[in-house]
GROMACS .gro file of C-alpha atoms in nm:
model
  417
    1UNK     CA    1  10.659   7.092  12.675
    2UNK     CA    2  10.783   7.189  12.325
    3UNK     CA    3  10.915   7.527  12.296
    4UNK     CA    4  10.647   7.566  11.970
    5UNK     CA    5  10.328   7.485  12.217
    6UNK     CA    6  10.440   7.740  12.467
    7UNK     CA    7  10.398   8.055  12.177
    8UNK     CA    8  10.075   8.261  12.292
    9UNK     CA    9   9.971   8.423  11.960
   10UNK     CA   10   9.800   8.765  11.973
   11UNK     CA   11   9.569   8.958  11.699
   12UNK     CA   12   9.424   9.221  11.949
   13UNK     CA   13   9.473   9.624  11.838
   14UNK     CA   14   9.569   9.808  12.127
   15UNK     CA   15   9.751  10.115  12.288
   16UNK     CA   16  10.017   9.922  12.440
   17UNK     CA   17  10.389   9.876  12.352
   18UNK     CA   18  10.663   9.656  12.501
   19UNK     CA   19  11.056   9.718  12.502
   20UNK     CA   20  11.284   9.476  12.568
   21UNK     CA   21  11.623   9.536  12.668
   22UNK     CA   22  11.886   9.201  12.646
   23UNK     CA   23  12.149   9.153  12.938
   24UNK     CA   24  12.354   8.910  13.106
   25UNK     CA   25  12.252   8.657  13.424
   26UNK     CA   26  12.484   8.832  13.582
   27UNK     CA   27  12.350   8.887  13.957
   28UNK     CA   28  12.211   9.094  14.125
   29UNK     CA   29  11.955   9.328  13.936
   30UNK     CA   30  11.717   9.582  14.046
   31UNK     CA   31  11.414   9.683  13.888
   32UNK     CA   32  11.134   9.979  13.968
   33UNK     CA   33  10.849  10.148  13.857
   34UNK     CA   34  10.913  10.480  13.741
   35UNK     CA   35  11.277  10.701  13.782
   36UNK     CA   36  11.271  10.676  14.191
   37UNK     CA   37  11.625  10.667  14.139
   38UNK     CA   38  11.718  10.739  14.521
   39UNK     CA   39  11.460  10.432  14.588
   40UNK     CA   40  11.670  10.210  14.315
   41UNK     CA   41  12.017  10.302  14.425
   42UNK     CA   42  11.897  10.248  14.815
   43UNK     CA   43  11.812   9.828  14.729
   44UNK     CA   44  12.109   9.838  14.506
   45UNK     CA   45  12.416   9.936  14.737
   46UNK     CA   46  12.162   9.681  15.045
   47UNK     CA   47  12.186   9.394  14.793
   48UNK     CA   48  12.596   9.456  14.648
   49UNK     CA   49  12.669   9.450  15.003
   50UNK     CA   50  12.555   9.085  15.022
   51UNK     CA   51  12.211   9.154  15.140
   52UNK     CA   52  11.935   8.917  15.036
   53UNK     CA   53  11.670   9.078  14.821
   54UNK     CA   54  11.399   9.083  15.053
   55UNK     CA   55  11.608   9.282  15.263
   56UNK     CA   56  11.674   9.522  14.931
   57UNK     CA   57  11.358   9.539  14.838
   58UNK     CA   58  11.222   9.657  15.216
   59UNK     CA   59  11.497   9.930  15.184
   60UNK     CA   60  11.432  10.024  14.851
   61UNK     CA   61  11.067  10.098  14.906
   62UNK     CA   62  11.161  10.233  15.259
   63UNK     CA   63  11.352  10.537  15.081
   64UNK     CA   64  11.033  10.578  14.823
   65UNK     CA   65  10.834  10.645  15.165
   66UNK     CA   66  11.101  10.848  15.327
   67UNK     CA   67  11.175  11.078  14.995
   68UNK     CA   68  10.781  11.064  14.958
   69UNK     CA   69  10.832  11.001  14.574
   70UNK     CA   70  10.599  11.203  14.321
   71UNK     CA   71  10.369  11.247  14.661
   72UNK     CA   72  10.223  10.915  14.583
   73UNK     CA   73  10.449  10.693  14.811
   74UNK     CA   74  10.468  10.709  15.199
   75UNK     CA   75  10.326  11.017  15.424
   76UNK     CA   76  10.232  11.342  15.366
   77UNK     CA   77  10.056  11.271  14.979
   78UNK     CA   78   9.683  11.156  14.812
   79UNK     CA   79   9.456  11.266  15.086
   80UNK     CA   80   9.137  11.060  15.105
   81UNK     CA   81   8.739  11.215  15.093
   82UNK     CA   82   8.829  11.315  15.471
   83UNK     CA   83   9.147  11.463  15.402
   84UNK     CA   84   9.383  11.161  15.543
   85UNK     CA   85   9.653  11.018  15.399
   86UNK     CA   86   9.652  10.630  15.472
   87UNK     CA   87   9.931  10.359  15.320
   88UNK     CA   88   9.934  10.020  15.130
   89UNK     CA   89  10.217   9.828  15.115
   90UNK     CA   90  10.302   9.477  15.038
   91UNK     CA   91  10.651   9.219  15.041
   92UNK     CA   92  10.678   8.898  14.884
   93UNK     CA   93  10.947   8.636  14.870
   94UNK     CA   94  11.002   8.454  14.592
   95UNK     CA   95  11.122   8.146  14.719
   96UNK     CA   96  10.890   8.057  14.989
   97UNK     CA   97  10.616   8.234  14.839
   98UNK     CA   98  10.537   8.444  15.127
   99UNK     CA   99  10.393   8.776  15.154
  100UNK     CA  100  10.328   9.044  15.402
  101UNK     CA  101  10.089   9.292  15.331
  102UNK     CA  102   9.906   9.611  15.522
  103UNK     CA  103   9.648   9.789  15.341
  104UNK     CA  104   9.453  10.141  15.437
  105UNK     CA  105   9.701  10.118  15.745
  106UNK     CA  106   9.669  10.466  15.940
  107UNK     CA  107   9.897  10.674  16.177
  108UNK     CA  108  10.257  10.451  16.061
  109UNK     CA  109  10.488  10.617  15.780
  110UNK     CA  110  10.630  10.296  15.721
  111UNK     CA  111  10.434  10.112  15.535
  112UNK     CA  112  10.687   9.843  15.370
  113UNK     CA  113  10.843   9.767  15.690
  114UNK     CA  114  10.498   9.672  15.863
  115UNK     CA  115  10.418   9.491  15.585
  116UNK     CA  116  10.762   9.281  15.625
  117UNK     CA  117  10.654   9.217  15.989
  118UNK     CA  118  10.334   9.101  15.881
  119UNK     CA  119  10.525   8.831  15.701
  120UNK     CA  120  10.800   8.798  15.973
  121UNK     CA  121  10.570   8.793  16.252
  122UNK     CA  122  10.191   8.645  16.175
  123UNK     CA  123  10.041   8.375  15.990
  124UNK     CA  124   9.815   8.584  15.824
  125UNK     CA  125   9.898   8.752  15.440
  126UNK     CA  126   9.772   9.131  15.532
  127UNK     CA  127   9.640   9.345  15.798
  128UNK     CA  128   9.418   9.621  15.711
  129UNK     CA  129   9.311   9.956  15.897
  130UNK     CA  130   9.380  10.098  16.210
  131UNK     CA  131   9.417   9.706  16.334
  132UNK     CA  132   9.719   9.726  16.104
  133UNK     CA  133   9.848  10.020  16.277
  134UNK     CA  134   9.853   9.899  16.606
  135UNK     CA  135  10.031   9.571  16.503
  136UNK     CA  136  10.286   9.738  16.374
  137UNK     CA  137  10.353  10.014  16.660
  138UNK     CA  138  10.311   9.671  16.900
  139UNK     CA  139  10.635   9.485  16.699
  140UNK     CA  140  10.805   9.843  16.754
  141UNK     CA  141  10.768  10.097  16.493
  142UNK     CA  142  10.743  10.441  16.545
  143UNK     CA  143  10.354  10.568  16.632
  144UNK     CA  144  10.078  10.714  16.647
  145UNK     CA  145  10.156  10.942  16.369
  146UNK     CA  146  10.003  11.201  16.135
  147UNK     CA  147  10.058  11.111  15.806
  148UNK     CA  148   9.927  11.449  15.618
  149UNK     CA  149  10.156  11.719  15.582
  150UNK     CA  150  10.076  12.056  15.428
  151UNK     CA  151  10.099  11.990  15.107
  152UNK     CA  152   9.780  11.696  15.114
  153UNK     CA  153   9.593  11.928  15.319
  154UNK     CA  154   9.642  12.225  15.092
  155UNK     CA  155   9.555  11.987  14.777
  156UNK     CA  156   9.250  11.871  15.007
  157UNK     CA  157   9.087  12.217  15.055
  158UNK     CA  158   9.179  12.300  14.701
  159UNK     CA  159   8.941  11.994  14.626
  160UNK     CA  160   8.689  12.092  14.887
  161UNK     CA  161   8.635  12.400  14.730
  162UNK     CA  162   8.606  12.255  14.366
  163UNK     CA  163   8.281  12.108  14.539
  164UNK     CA  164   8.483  11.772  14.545
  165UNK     CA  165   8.508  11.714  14.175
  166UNK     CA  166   8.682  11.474  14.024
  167UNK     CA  167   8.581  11.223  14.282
  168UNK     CA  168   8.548  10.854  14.238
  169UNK     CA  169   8.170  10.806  14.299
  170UNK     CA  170   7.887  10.688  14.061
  171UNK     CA  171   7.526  10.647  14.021
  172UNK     CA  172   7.488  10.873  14.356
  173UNK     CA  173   7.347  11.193  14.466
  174UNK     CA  174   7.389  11.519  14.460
  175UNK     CA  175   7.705  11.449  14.187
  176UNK     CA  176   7.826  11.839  14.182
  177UNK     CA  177   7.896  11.884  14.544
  178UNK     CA  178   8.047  11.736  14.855
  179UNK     CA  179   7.770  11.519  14.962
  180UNK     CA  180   7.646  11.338  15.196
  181UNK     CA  181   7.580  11.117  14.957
  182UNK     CA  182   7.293  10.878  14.907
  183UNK     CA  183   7.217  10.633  14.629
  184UNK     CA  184   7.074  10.787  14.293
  185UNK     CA  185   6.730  10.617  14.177
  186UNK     CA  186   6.805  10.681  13.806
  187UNK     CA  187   7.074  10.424  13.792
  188UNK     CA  188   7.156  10.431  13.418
  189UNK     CA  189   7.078  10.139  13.217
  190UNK     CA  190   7.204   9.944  12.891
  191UNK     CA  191   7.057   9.732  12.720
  192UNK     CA  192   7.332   9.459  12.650
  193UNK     CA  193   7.631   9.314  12.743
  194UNK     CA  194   7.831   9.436  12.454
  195UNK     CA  195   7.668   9.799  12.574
  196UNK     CA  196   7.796   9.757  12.908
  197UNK     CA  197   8.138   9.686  12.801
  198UNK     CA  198   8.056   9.978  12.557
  199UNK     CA  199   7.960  10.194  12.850
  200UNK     CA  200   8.230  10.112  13.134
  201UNK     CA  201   8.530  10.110  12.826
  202UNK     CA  202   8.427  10.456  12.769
  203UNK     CA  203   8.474  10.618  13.065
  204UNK     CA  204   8.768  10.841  13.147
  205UNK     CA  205   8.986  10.792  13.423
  206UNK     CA  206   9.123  10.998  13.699
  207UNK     CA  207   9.479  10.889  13.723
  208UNK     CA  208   9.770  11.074  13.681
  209UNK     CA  209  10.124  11.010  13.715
  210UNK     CA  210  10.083  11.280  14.046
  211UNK     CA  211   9.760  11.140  14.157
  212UNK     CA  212   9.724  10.800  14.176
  213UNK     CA  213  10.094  10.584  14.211
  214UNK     CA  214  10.290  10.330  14.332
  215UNK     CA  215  10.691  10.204  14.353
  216UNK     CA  216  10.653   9.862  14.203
  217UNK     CA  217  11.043   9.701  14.262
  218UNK     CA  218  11.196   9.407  14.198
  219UNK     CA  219  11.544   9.235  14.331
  220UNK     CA  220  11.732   8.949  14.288
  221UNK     CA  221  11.999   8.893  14.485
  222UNK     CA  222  12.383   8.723  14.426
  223UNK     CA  223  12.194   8.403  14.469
  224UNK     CA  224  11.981   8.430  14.260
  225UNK     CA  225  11.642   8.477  14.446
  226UNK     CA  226  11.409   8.756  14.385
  227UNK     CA  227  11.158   8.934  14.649
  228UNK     CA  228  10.914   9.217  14.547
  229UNK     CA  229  10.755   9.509  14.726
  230UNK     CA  230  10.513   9.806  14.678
  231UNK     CA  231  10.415  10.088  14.855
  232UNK     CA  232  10.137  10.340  14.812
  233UNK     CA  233   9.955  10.600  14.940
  234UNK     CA  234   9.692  10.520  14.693
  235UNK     CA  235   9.473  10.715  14.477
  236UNK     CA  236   9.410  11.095  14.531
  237UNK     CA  237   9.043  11.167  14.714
  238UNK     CA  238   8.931  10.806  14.713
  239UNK     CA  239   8.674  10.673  14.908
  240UNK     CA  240   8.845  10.580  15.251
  241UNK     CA  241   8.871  10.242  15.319
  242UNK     CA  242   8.966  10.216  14.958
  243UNK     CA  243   9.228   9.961  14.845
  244UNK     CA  244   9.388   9.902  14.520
  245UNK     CA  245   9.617   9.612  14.387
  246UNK     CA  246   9.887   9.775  14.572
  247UNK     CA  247   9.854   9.520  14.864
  248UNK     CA  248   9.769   9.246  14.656
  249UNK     CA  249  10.035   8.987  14.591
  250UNK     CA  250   9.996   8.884  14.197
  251UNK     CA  251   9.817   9.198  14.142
  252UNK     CA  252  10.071   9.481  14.195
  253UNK     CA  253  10.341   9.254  14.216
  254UNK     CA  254  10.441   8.909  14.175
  255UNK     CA  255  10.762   8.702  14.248
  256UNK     CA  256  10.886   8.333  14.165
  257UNK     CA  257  11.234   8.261  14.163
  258UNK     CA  258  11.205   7.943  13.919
  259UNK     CA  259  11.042   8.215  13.684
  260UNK     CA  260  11.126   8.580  13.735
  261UNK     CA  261  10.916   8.869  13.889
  262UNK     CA  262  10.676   9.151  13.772
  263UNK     CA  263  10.564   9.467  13.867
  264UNK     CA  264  10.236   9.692  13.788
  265UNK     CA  265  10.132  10.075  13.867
  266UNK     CA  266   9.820  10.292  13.710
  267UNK     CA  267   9.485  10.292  13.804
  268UNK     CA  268   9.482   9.987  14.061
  269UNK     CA  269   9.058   9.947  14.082
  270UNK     CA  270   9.115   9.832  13.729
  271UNK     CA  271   9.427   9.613  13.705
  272UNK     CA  272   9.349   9.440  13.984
  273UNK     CA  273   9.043   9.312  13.854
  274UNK     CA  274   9.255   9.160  13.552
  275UNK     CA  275   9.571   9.017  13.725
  276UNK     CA  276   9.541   8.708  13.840
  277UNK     CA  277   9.363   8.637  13.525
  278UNK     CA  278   9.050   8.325  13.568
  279UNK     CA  279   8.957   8.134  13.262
  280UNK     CA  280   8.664   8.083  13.386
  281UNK     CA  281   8.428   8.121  13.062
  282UNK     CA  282   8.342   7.927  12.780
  283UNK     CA  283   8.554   8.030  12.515
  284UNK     CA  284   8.487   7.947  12.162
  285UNK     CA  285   8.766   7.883  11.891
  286UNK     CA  286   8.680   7.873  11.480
  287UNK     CA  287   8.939   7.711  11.337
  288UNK     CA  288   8.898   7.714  10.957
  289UNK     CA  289   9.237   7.645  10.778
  290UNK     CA  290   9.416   7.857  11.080
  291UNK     CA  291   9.468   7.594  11.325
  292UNK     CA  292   9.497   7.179  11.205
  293UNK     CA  293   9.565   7.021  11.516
  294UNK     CA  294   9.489   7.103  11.843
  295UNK     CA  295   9.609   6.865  12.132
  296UNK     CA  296   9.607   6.874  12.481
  297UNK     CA  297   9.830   7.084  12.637
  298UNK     CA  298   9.774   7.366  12.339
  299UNK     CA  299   9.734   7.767  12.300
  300UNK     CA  300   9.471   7.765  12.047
  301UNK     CA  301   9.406   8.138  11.864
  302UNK     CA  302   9.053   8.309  11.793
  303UNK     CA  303   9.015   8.624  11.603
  304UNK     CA  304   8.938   8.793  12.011
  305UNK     CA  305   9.118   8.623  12.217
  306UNK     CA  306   9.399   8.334  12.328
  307UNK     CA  307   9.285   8.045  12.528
  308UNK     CA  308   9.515   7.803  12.672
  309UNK     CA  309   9.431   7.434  12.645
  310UNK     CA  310   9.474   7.222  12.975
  311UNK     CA  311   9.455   6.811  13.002
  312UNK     CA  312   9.156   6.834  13.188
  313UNK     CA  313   8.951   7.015  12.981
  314UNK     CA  314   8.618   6.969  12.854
  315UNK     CA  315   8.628   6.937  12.430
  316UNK     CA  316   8.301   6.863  12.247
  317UNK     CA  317   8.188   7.001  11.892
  318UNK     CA  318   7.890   7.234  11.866
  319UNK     CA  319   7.774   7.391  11.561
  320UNK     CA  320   8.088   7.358  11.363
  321UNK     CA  321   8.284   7.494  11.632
  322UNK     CA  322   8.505   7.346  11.894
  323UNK     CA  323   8.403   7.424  12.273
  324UNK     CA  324   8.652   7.466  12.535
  325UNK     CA  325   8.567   7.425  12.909
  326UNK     CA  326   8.873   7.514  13.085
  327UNK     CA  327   8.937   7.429  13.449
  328UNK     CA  328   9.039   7.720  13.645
  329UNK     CA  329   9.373   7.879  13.653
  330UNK     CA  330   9.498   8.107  13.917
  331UNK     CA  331   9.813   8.317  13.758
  332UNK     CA  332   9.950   8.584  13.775
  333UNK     CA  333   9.954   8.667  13.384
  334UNK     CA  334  10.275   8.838  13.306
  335UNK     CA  335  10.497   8.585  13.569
  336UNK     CA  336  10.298   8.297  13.448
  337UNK     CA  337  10.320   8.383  13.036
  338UNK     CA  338  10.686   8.376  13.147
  339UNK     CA  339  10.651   8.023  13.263
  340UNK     CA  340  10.464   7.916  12.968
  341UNK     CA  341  10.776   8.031  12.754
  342UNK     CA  342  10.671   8.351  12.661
  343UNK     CA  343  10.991   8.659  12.663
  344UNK     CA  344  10.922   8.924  12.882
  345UNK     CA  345  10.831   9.202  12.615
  346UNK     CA  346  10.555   8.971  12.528
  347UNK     CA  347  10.417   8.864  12.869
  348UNK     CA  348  10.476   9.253  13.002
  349UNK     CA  349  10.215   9.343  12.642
  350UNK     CA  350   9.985   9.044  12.687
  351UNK     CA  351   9.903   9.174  13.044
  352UNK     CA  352   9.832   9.501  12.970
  353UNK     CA  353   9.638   9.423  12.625
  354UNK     CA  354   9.391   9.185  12.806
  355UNK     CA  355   9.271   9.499  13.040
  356UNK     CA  356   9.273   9.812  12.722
  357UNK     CA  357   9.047   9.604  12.540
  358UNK     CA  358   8.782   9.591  12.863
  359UNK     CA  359   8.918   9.915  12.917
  360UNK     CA  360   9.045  10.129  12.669
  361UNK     CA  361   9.015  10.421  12.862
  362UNK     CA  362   9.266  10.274  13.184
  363UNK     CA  363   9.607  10.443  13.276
  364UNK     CA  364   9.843  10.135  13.346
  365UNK     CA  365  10.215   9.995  13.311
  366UNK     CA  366  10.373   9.656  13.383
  367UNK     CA  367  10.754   9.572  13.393
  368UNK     CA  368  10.839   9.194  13.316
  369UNK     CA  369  11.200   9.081  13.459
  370UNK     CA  370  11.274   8.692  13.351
  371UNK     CA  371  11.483   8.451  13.599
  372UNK     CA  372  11.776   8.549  13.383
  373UNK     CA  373  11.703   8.890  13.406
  374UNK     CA  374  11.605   8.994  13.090
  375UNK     CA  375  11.362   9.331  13.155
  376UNK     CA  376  11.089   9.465  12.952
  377UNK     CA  377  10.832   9.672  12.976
  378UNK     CA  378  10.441   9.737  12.844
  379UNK     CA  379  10.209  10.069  12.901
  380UNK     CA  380   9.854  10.232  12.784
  381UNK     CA  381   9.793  10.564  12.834
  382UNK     CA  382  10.080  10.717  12.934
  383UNK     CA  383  10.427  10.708  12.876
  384UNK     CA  384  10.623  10.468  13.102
  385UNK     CA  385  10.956  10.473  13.248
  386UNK     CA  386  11.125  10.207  13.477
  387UNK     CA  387  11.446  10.195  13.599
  388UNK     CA  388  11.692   9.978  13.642
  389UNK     CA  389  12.023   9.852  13.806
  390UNK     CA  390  12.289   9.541  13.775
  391UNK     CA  391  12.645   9.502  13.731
  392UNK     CA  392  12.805   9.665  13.443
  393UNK     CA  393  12.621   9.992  13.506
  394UNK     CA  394  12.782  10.303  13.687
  395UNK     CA  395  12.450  10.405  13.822
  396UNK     CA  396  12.082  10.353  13.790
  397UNK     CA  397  11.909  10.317  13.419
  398UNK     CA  398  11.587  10.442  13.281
  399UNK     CA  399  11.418  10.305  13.049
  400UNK     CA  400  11.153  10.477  12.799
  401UNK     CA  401  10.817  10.304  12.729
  402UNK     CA  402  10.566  10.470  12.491
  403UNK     CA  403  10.230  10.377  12.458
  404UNK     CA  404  10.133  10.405  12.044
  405UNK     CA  405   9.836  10.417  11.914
  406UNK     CA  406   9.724  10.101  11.650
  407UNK     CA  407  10.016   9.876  11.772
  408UNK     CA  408   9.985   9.541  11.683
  409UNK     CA  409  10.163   9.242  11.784
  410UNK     CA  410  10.281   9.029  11.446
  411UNK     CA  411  10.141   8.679  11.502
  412UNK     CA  412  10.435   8.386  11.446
  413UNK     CA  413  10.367   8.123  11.196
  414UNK     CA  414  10.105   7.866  11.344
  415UNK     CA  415  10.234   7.524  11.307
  416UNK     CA  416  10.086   7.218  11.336
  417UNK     CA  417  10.234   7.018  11.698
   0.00000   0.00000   0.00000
């Protein structure tokens, strides 16, 4: 494919920002959410050693937990409705494609390295719950265990006594105390579609940096491969039996090593319902004098959104407009807009731009690291920092995202194919 039809061309207004920051091939790199720089340096002096980067990455997210970073990784942080901390963690290899996942596990502080024996040790992709518990105290880590510690339970009867407000409830009653809690009769209503996405845009979100977090890290090794993890202790006073895209390969994170990797944290109930990304609708493309020539494979440019072409597609004419059936894609946006050509400061902006304008509202930030290991970075809402590590540097780097307001991505010169 021609390096031209591989461009994915943008006109959306948004909050978000990318930085891009050039380097070498050289192997092998590190990359993490946030300035867990104990976390970082732990996968970094696992993976000089000659370690392979699954091994990093467990170790990496293994000193998050163990350091208990911002409160929002591993034990003893973001107590539930009930009070108890649970954990979500997941691992994935980017050359077999494997993953190994717990979610909601209770009673185990480490919550990467069950997830790793998920993958090491089952057939299955993730364990949830207590179930996921007693797996991993069965394949020999350390258990039962309490996984509050003074500090969640103190935040926890701070919250109590607020009559449990801010929770993460809706269209229930009684909504200014702490239940129980029963369905509410006067559901609101809108009238449209466009007021729905009106209405659910609007609303403001409970996450915080302190609240509602995840390590997101990335590693490739000296040969070259690349493994993922994340770990969690999710998002402060959920619901239990919550889980957010920190479990959930392609979601929180995402690894290929013919591509490069990614990595997500914010306000998971709403990324994850973005990433993987379905084009699954009829999309509709004017193309006046923009666009001359549209064959098949193509990314083809409306005034909303980008659609991307396949050979199998449906193409008929209606009403002086082209329509576009596309068959299904499963992707992982940011790893797959690599594939497709695009640099990582564009696929780390695309990804979060496609949830701000559902959700303009959302807390979020994605890190993009290509097979080369080019790095970049994307945010809305707050401002972003990841940190990274490779040879060359003395120690662990931070880098600065901002989120801007009325950013906008300069579309390249359409050309005919």
């Amino acid at each position: 494919m021609e390096a031209i039809t591989r461009l994915v061309l943008f006109t959306l207004v948004s909050l978000a920002v990318g930085h891009e920051v050039e380097n070498s091939a050289q192997y092998p790199v590190v990359v993490s959410t946030w300035p867990f720089l104990q976390a970082v340096r732990a996968a970094w002096r696992a993976v000089n050693s000659g370690f392979s980067a699954l091994d990093a990455v467990v170790e990496g997210c293994s000193a998050c937990e163990e350091l208990r970073c911002d409160g929002t990784v591993g034990p003893g942080g973001s107590p539930d409705e009930n009070g108890e901390t649970t954990l979500d963690a997941m691992v994935m290899n980017g050359a077999t494609m494997e993953v190994g996942a717990v979610a909601a596990m209770r009673y185990v502080r480490d919550g990467i390295r069950a997830a790793r024996l998920v993958m090491q040790h089952t057939e299955h992709t993730m364990l949830v719950g207590e179930q996921a518990s007693t797996f991993a105290i069965s394949m020999g880590l350390p258990g039962p265990a309490n996984l509050s510690s003074a500090e969640s339970m103190k935040k926890w009867n701070k919250w109590k006594q607020n009559h449990c407000q801010p929770n993460f409830r809706k269209n229930i009653q009684p909504t200014d105390s702490c239940g129980p809690y029963h369905r509410s009769h006067n559901v609101e209503k809108t009238c449209s579609m466009d007021d729905l996405v009106e209405h659910i845009g609007a609303k403001s979100s409970h996450v915080g940096i302190h609240n509602h977090d995840t390590i997101s890290m990335a590693v490739f090794d000296k040969t070259g491969h690349i493994a993922v993890g994340t770990s969690t202790n999710g998002a402060t006073f959920k619901i239990p039996g919550r889980v957010g895209d920190g479990p959930i390969a392609g979601s929180s994170a995402y690894a290929d090593d013919e591509v490069g990797a990614c990595g997500a944290t914010g306000d998971g109930d709403i990324m994850m319902r973005f990433l993987p990304w379905y084009f699954t609708k009829t999309q509709y493309v004017d193309f006046g004098s923009r666009i001359n020539h549209t064959p098949s494979p193509n990314l083809i440019l409306d005034d909303k959104s980008i659609l991307l072409v396949l050979k199998n597609a449906t193409i008929r004419r209606s009403s002086g407009r082209e329509e576009f059936r596309p068959i299904k894609v499963k992707t992982y946006q940011a790893v797959e807009s690599m594939r497709l050509g695009m640099e990582p400061k564009q696929a780390a902006r695309d990804a979060i731009q496609r949830i701000a304008r559902k959700y303009p509202g959302f807390v979020g930030a994605v890190f993009a690291v290509d097979k080369n290991g080019v790095h970049a970075g994307a945010c809305h809402g707050w401002t972003f920092q990841y940190s990274v590590r490779r040879p060359g540097m003395d120690d662990v780097e931070d880098q600065a995202i901002k989120a801007t307001e009325n950013s906008r991505l300069l579309l390249p010169e359409i050309k005919e194919i």
